[in-house]
PDB file of C-alpha atoms in Angstrom:
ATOM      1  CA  UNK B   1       7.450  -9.786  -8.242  1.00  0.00           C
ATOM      2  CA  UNK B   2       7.340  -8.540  -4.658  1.00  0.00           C
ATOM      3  CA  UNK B   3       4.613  -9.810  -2.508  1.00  0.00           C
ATOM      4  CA  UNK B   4       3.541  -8.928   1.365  1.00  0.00           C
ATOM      5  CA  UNK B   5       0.751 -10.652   3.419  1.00  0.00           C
ATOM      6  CA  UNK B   6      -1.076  -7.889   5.291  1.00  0.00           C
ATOM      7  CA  UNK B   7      -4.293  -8.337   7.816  1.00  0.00           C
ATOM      8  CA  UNK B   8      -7.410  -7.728   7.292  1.00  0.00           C
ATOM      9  CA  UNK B   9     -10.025  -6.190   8.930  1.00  0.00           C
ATOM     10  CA  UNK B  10     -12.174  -7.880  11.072  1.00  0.00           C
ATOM     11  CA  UNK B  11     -15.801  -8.060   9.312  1.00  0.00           C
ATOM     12  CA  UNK B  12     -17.382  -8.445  12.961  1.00  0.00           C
ATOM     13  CA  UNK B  13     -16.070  -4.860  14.620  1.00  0.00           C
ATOM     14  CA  UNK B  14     -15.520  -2.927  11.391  1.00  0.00           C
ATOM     15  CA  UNK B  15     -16.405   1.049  11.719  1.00  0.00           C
ATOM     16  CA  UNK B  16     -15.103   3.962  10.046  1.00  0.00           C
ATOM     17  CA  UNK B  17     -13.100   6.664  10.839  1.00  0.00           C
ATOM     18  CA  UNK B  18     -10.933   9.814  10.068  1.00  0.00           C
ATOM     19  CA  UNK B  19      -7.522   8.826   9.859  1.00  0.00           C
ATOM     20  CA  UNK B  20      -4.641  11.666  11.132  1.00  0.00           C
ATOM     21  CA  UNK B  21      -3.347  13.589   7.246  1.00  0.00           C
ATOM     22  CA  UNK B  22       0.417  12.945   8.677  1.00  0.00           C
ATOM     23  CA  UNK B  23       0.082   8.934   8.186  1.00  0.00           C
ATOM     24  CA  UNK B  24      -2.052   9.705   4.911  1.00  0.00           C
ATOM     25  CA  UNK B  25       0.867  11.130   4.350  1.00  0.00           C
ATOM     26  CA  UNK B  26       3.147   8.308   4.843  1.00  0.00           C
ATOM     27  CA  UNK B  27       1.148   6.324   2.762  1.00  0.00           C
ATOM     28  CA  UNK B  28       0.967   8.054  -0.299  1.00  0.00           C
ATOM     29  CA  UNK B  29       4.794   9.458  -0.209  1.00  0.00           C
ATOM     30  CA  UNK B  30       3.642  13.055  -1.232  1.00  0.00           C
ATOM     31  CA  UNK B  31       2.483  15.396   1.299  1.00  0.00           C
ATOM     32  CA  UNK B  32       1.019  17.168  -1.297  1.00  0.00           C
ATOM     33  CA  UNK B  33      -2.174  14.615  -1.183  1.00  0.00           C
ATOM     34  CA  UNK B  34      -2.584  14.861   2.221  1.00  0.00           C
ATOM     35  CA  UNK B  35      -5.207  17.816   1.907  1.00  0.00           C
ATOM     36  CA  UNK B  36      -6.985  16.037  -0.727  1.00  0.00           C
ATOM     37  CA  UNK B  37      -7.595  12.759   1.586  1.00  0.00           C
ATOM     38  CA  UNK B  38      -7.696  14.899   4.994  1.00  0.00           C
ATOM     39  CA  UNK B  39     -11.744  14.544   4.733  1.00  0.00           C
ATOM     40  CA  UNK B  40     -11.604  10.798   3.895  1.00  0.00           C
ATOM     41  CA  UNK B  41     -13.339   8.491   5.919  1.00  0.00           C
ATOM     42  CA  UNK B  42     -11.300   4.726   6.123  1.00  0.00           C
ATOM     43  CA  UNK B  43     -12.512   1.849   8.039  1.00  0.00           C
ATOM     44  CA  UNK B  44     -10.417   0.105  10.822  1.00  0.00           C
ATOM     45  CA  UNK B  45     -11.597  -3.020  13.198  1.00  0.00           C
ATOM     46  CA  UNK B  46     -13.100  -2.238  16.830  1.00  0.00           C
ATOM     47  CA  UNK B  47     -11.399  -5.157  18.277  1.00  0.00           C
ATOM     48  CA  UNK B  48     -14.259  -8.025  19.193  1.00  0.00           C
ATOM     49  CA  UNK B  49     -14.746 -11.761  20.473  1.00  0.00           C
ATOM     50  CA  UNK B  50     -14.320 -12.990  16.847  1.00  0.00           C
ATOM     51  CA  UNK B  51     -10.659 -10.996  16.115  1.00  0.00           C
ATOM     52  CA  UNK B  52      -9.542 -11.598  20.001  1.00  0.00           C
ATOM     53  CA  UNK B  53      -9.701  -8.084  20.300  1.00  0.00           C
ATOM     54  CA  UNK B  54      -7.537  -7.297  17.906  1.00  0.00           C
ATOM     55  CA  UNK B  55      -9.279  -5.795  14.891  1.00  0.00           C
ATOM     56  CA  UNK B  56      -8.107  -7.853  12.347  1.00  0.00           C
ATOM     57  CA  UNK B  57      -8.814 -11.373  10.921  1.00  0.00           C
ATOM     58  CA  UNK B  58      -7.728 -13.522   7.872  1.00  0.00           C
ATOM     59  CA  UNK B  59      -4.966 -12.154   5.429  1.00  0.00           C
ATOM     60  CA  UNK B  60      -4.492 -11.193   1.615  1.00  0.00           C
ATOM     61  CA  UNK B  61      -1.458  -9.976  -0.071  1.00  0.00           C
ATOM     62  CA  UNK B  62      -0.229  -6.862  -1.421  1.00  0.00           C
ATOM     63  CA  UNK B  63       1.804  -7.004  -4.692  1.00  0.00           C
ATOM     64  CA  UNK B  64       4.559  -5.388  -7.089  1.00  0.00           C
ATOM     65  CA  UNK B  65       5.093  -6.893 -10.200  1.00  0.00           C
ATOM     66  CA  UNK B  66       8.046  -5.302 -12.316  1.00  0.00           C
ATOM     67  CA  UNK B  67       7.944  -6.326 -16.284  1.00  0.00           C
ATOM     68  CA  UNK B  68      11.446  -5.922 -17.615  1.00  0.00           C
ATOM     69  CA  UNK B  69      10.474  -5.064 -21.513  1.00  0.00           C
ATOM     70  CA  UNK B  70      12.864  -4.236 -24.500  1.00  0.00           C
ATOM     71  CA  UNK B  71      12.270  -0.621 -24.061  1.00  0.00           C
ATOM     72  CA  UNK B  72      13.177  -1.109 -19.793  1.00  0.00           C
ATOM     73  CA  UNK B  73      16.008  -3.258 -20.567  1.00  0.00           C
ATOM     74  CA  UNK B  74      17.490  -0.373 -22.321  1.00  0.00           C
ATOM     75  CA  UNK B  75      16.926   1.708 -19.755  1.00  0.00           C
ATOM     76  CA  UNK B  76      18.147   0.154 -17.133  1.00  0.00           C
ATOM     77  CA  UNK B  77      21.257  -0.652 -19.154  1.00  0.00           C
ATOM     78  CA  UNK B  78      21.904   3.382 -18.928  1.00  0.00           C
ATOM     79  CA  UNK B  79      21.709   3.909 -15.126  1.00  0.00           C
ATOM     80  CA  UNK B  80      23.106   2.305 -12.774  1.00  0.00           C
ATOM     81  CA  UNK B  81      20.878   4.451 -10.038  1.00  0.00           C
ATOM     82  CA  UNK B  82      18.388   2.462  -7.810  1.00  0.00           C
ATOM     83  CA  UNK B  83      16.368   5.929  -7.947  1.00  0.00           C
ATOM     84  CA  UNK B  84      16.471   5.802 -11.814  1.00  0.00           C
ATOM     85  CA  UNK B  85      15.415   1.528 -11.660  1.00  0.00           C
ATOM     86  CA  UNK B  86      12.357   2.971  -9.602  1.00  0.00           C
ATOM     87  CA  UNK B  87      11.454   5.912 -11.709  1.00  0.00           C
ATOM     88  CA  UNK B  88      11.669   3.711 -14.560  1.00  0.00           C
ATOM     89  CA  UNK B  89       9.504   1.023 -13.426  1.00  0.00           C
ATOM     90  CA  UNK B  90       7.033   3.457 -12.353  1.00  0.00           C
ATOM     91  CA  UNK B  91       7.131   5.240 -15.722  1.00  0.00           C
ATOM     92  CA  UNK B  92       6.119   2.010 -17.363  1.00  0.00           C
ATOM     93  CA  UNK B  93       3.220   1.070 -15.498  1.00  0.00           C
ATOM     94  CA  UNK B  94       4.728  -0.956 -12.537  1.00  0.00           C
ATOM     95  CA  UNK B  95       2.456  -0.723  -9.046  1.00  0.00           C
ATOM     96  CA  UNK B  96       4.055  -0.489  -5.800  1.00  0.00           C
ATOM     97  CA  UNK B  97       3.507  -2.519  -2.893  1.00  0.00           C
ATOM     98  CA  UNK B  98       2.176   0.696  -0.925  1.00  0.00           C
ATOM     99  CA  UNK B  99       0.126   1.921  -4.059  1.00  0.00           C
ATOM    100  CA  UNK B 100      -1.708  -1.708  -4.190  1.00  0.00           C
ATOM    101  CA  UNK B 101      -1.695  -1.096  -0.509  1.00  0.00           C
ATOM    102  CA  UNK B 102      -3.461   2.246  -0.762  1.00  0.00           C
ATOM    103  CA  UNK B 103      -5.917   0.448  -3.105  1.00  0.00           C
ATOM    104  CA  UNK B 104      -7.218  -1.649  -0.429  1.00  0.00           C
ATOM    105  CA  UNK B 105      -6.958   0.733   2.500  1.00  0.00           C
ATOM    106  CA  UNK B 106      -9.419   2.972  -0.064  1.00  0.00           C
ATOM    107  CA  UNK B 107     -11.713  -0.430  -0.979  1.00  0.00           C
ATOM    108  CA  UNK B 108     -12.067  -0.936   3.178  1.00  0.00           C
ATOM    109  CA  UNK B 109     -10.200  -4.164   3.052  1.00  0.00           C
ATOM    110  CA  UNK B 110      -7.306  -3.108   5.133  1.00  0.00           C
ATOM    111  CA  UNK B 111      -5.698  -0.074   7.581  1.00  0.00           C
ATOM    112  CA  UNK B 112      -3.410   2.577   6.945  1.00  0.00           C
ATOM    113  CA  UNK B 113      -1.052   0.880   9.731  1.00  0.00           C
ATOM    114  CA  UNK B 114      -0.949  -2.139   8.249  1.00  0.00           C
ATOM    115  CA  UNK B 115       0.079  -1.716   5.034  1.00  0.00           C
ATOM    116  CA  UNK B 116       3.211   1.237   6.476  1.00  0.00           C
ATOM    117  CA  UNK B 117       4.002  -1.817   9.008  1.00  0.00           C
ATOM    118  CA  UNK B 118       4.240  -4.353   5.904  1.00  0.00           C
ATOM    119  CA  UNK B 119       5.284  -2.051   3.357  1.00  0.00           C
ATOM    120  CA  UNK B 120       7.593  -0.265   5.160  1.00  0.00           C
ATOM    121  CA  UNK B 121       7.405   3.820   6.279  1.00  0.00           C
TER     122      UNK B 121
END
């Protein structure tokens, strides 16, 4: 289990916007899905009296859980490739930190920025 506390967006100063395809891009890890979210509209905070100007208020967490079943043990007894651990994980249903990320950017809870700054680029 992996867990990261990003901010969220301040309810008070909250408009949407077009965000730039190249960070889409960072987000999602596959510039291939950057013309398919170039049109999207996200929402980001203003900056106000009730976020100190900042955009953002309160927190929630981002999360990665990895369950390690019979079939992954084997696996992972195989490789000995971080690449192939990743792959793996993915194969079998595990969520990444900047796919749960994504989620929320899409649901309006959260930025772009904030989840590459907590997530990592």
């Amino acid at each position: 289990l992996a867990q990261r506390l990003v901010r969220k967006i301040c309810a008070e100063c909250r408009e949407s916007y077009r965000p730039d395809p190249a960070v889409l891009a960072l987000l999602s890890g596959r510039p291939a899905l950057v013309g398919s979210h170039s049109g999207a509209h996200l929402q980001r905070g203003r900056g106000c009296a009730s976020c100190r100007q900042t955009g953002y208020r309160g927190r929630m967490g981002i999360y990665e859980l990895f369950l390690v079943t019979d079939e992954v043990r084997h696996a992972l007894a195989r490789t000995d490739s971080l690449t192939d651990y990743r792959r793996i994980a993915e194969e079998q249903g595990m969520v990444t930190l900047k796919q749960d990320g994504w989620r929320k950017v899409q649901a309006g809870i959260t930025t772009v920025e904030e989840v590459l700054r907590v997530a990592g680029e």
